[in-house]
Short mmCIF file of C-alpha atoms in Angstrom, two decimals:
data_model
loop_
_atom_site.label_atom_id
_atom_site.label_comp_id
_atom_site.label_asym_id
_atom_site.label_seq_id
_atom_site.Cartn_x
_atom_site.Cartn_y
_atom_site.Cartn_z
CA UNK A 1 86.54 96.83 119.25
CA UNK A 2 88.88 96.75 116.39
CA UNK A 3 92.43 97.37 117.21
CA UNK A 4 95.33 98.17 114.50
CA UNK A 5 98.67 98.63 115.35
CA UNK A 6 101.53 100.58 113.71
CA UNK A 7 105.30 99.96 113.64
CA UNK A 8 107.65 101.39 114.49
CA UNK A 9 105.26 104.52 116.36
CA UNK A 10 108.65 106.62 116.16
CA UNK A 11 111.53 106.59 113.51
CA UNK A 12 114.38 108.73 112.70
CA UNK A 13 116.03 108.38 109.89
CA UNK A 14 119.35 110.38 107.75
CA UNK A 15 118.14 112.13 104.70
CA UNK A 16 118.24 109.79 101.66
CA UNK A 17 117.42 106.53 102.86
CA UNK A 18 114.30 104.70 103.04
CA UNK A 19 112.07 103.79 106.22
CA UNK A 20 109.16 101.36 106.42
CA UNK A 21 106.48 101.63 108.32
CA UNK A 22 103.69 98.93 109.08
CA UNK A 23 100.25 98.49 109.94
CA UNK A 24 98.29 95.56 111.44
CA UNK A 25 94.63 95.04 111.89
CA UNK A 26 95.09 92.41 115.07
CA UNK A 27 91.77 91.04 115.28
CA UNK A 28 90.23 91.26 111.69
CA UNK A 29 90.74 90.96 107.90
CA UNK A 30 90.74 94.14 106.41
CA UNK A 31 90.76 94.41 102.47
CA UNK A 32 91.37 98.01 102.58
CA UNK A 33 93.93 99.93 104.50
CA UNK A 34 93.85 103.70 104.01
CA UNK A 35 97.03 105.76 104.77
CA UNK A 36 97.01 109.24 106.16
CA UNK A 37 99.35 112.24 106.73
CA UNK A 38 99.23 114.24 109.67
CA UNK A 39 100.70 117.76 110.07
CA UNK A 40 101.63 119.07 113.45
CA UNK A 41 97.96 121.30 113.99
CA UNK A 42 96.51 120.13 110.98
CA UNK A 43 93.87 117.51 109.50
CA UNK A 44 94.54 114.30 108.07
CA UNK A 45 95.61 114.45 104.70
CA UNK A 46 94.69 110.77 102.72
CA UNK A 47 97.16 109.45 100.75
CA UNK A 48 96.77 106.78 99.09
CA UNK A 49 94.40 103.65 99.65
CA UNK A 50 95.42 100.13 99.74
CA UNK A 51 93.84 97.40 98.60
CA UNK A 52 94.69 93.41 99.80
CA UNK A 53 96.46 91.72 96.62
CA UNK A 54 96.25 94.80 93.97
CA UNK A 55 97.94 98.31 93.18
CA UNK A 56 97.25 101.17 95.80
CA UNK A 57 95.29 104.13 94.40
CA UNK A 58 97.29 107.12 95.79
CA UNK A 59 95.61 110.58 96.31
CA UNK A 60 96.29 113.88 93.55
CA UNK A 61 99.91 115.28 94.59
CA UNK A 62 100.82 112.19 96.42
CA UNK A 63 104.18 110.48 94.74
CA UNK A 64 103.70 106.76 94.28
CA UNK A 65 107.45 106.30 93.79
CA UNK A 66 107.97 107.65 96.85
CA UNK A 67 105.80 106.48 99.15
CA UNK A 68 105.43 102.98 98.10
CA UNK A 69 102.88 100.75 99.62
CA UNK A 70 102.07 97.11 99.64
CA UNK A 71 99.39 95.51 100.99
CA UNK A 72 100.59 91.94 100.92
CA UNK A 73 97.86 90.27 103.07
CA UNK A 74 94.17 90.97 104.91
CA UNK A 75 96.17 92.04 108.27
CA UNK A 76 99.10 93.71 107.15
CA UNK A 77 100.01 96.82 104.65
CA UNK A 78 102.89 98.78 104.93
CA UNK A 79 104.30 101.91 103.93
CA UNK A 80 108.17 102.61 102.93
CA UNK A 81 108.99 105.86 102.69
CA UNK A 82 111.86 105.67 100.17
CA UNK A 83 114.92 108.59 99.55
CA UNK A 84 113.49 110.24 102.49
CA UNK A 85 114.14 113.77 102.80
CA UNK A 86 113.38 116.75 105.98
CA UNK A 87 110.37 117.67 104.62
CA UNK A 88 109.32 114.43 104.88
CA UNK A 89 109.08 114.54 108.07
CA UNK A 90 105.49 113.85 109.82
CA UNK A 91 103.13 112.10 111.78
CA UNK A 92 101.74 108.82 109.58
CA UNK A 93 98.26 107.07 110.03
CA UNK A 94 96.88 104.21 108.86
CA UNK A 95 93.37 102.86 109.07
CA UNK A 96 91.47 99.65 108.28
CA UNK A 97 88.37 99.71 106.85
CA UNK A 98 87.00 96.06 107.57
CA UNK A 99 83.86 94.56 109.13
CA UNK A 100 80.14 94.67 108.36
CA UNK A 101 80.16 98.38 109.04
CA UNK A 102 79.95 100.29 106.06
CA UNK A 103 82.68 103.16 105.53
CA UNK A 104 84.39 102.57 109.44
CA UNK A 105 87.48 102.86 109.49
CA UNK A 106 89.45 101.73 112.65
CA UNK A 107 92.95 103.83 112.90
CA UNK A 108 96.61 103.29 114.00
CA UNK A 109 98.01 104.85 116.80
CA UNK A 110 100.61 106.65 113.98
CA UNK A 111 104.40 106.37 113.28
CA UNK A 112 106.01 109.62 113.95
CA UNK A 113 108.97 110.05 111.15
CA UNK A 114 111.94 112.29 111.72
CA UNK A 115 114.32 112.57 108.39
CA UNK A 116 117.36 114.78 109.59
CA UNK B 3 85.06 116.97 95.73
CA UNK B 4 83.88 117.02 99.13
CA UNK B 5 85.30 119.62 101.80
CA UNK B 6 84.93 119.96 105.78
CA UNK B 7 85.29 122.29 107.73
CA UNK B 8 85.03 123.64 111.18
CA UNK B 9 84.75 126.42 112.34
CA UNK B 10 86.63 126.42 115.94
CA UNK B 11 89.80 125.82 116.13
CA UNK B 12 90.55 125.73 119.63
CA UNK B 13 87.75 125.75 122.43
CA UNK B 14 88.51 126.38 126.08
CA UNK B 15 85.85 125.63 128.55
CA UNK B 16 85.32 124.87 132.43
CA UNK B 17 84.00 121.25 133.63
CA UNK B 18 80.66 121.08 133.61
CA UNK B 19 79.96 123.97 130.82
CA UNK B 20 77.83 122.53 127.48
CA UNK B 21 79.87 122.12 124.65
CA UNK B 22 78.90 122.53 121.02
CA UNK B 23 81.28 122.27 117.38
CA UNK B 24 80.53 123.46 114.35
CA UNK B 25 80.75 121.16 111.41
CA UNK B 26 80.15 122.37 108.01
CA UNK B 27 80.15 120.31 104.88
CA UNK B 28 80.07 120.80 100.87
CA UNK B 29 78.66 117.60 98.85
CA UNK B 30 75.57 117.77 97.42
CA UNK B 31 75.58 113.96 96.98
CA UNK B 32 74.81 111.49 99.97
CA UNK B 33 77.30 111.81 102.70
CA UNK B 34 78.27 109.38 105.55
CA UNK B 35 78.97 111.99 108.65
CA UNK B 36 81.70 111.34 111.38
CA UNK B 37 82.97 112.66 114.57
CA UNK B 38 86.05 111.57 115.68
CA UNK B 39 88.20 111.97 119.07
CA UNK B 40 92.35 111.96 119.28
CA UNK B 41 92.81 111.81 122.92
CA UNK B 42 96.44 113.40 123.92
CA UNK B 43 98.79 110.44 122.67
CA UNK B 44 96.22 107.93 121.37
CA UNK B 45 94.51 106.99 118.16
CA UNK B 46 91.63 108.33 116.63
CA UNK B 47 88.78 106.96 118.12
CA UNK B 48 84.90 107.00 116.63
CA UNK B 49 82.70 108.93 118.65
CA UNK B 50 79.95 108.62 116.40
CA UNK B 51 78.51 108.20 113.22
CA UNK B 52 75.00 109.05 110.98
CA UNK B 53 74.46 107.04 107.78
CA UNK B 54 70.27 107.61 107.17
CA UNK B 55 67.58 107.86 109.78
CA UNK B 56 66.96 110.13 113.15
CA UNK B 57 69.03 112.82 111.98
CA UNK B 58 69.82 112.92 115.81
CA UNK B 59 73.07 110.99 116.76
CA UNK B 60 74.02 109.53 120.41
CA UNK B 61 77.35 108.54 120.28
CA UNK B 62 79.46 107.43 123.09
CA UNK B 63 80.74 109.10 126.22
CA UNK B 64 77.55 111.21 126.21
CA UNK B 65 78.48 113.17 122.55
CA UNK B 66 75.59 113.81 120.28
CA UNK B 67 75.58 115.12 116.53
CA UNK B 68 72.56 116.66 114.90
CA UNK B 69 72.55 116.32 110.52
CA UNK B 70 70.73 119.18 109.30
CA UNK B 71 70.66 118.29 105.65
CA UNK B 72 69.41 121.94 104.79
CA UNK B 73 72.42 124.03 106.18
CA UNK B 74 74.67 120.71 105.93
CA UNK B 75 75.96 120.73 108.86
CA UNK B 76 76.66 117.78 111.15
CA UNK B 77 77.12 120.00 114.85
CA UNK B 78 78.22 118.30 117.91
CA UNK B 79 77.71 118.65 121.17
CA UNK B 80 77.64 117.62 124.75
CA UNK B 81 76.11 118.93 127.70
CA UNK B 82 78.46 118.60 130.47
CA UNK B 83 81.92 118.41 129.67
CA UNK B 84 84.63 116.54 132.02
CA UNK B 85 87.90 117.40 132.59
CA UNK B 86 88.67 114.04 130.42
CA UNK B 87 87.16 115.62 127.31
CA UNK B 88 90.67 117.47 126.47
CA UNK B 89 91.07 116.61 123.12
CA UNK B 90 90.83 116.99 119.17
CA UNK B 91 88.01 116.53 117.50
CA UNK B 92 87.83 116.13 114.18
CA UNK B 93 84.66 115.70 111.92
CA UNK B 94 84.81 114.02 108.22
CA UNK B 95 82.94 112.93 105.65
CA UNK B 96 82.52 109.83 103.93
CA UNK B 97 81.89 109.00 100.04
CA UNK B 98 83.75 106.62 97.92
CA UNK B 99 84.95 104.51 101.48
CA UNK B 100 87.30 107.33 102.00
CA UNK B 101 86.99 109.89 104.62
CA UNK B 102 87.63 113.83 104.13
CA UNK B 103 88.54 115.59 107.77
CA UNK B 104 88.10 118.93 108.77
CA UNK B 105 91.04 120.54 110.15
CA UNK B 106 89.84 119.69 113.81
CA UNK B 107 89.01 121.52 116.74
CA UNK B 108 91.31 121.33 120.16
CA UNK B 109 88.88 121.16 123.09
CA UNK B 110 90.73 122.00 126.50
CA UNK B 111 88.71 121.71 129.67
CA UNK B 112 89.91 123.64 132.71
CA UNK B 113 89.07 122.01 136.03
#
């Protein structure tokens, strides 16, 4: 199957600076990348969606400034987290949405993010 | 706007008990219905998926989903459960490419 990786899978980080996370799709071109937000208990929140070569589209209440994303190439997109603050703080999942399959998405193993 | 939900948030069962979650969804358009698995530590993984046709899903690892368009619900279930099963379970919905998750449903099974 499909496998897409995520790095780093844990980060800490001091209040006020700016992490990045990535995410691979290993063994297939994916033109979209989707990026998720995972609270400890809770669903998956989408944030934004990321398209190879163009703008993301990020999700109502999502800050683009923020939580900038580039999706530079078909295997890689990656996620910067930038004047990172406590409540910041999460579990981060990304998915690639590639293949003949319509709507699959294959997903990340997540990036855990500590901001202290 | 679409919204999932489910209605069990955490299910505790012995091996070999049937196991059945509740999956309730509000589109009225046409949906794309998903069940997926987060084993403890590991990705998301697709357990299965309806699109159009037998409204009667086999997915893998012996899961099935039944779509009942009327009460929209996309129920899964499995008749023997394995101690392996412990897990989350989320179902979502798909319009647009993007996926909407219910808050998922922790499935612990005793031996």
């Amino acid at each position: 199957g499909a496998v897409v990786s995520q790095h780093p899978s844990w980060v800490i980080c001091k209040s006020g600076t700016s992490v990045k996370i990535e995410c691979r799709s290993l063994d297939f071109q994916a033109t979209t990348m989707f990026w998720y937000r995972q609270f400890p208990k809770q669903s998956l929140m989408l944030m934004a969606t990321s398209n190879e070569g163009s703008k993301a589209t990020y999700e109502q209440g999502v800050e683009k400034d923020k939580f900038l994303i580039n999706h530079a190439s078909l295997t890689l997109s990656t996620l910067t987290v930038t004047s990172a603050h406590p409540e910041d703080s999460s579990f981060y999942i990304c998915s690639a949405f590639g293949g003949a399959i319509f709507y699959e998405q294959y997903f990340g193993p997540g990036t855990r993010l500590t901001v202290t | 706007a679409q919204s999932v939900s489910q209605h069990n948030h955490h299910v505790i069962l012995s091996e070999a008990a049937s196991l059945e979650l509740g999956c309730n969804y509000s589109y009225g358009g046409t949906v794309n219905l998903f069940w997926y698995v987060q084993y403890p530590g590991q990705h998301l993984q697709l357990l299965l998926k309806y699109f159009s046709g037998d409204p009667l899903v086999k997915g893998i690892k012996g899961f099935e989903a039944e779509f009942i368009k009327s009460k929209f619900s996309f129920n899964l279930r499995k008749p023997s459960v394995q101690w392996s099963d412990t897990a989350e379970y989320f179902c979502a919905v798909g319009n647009d490419y993007k996926l909407s998750f219910g808050a998922g449903t922790t499935v612990t099974v005793r031996a």
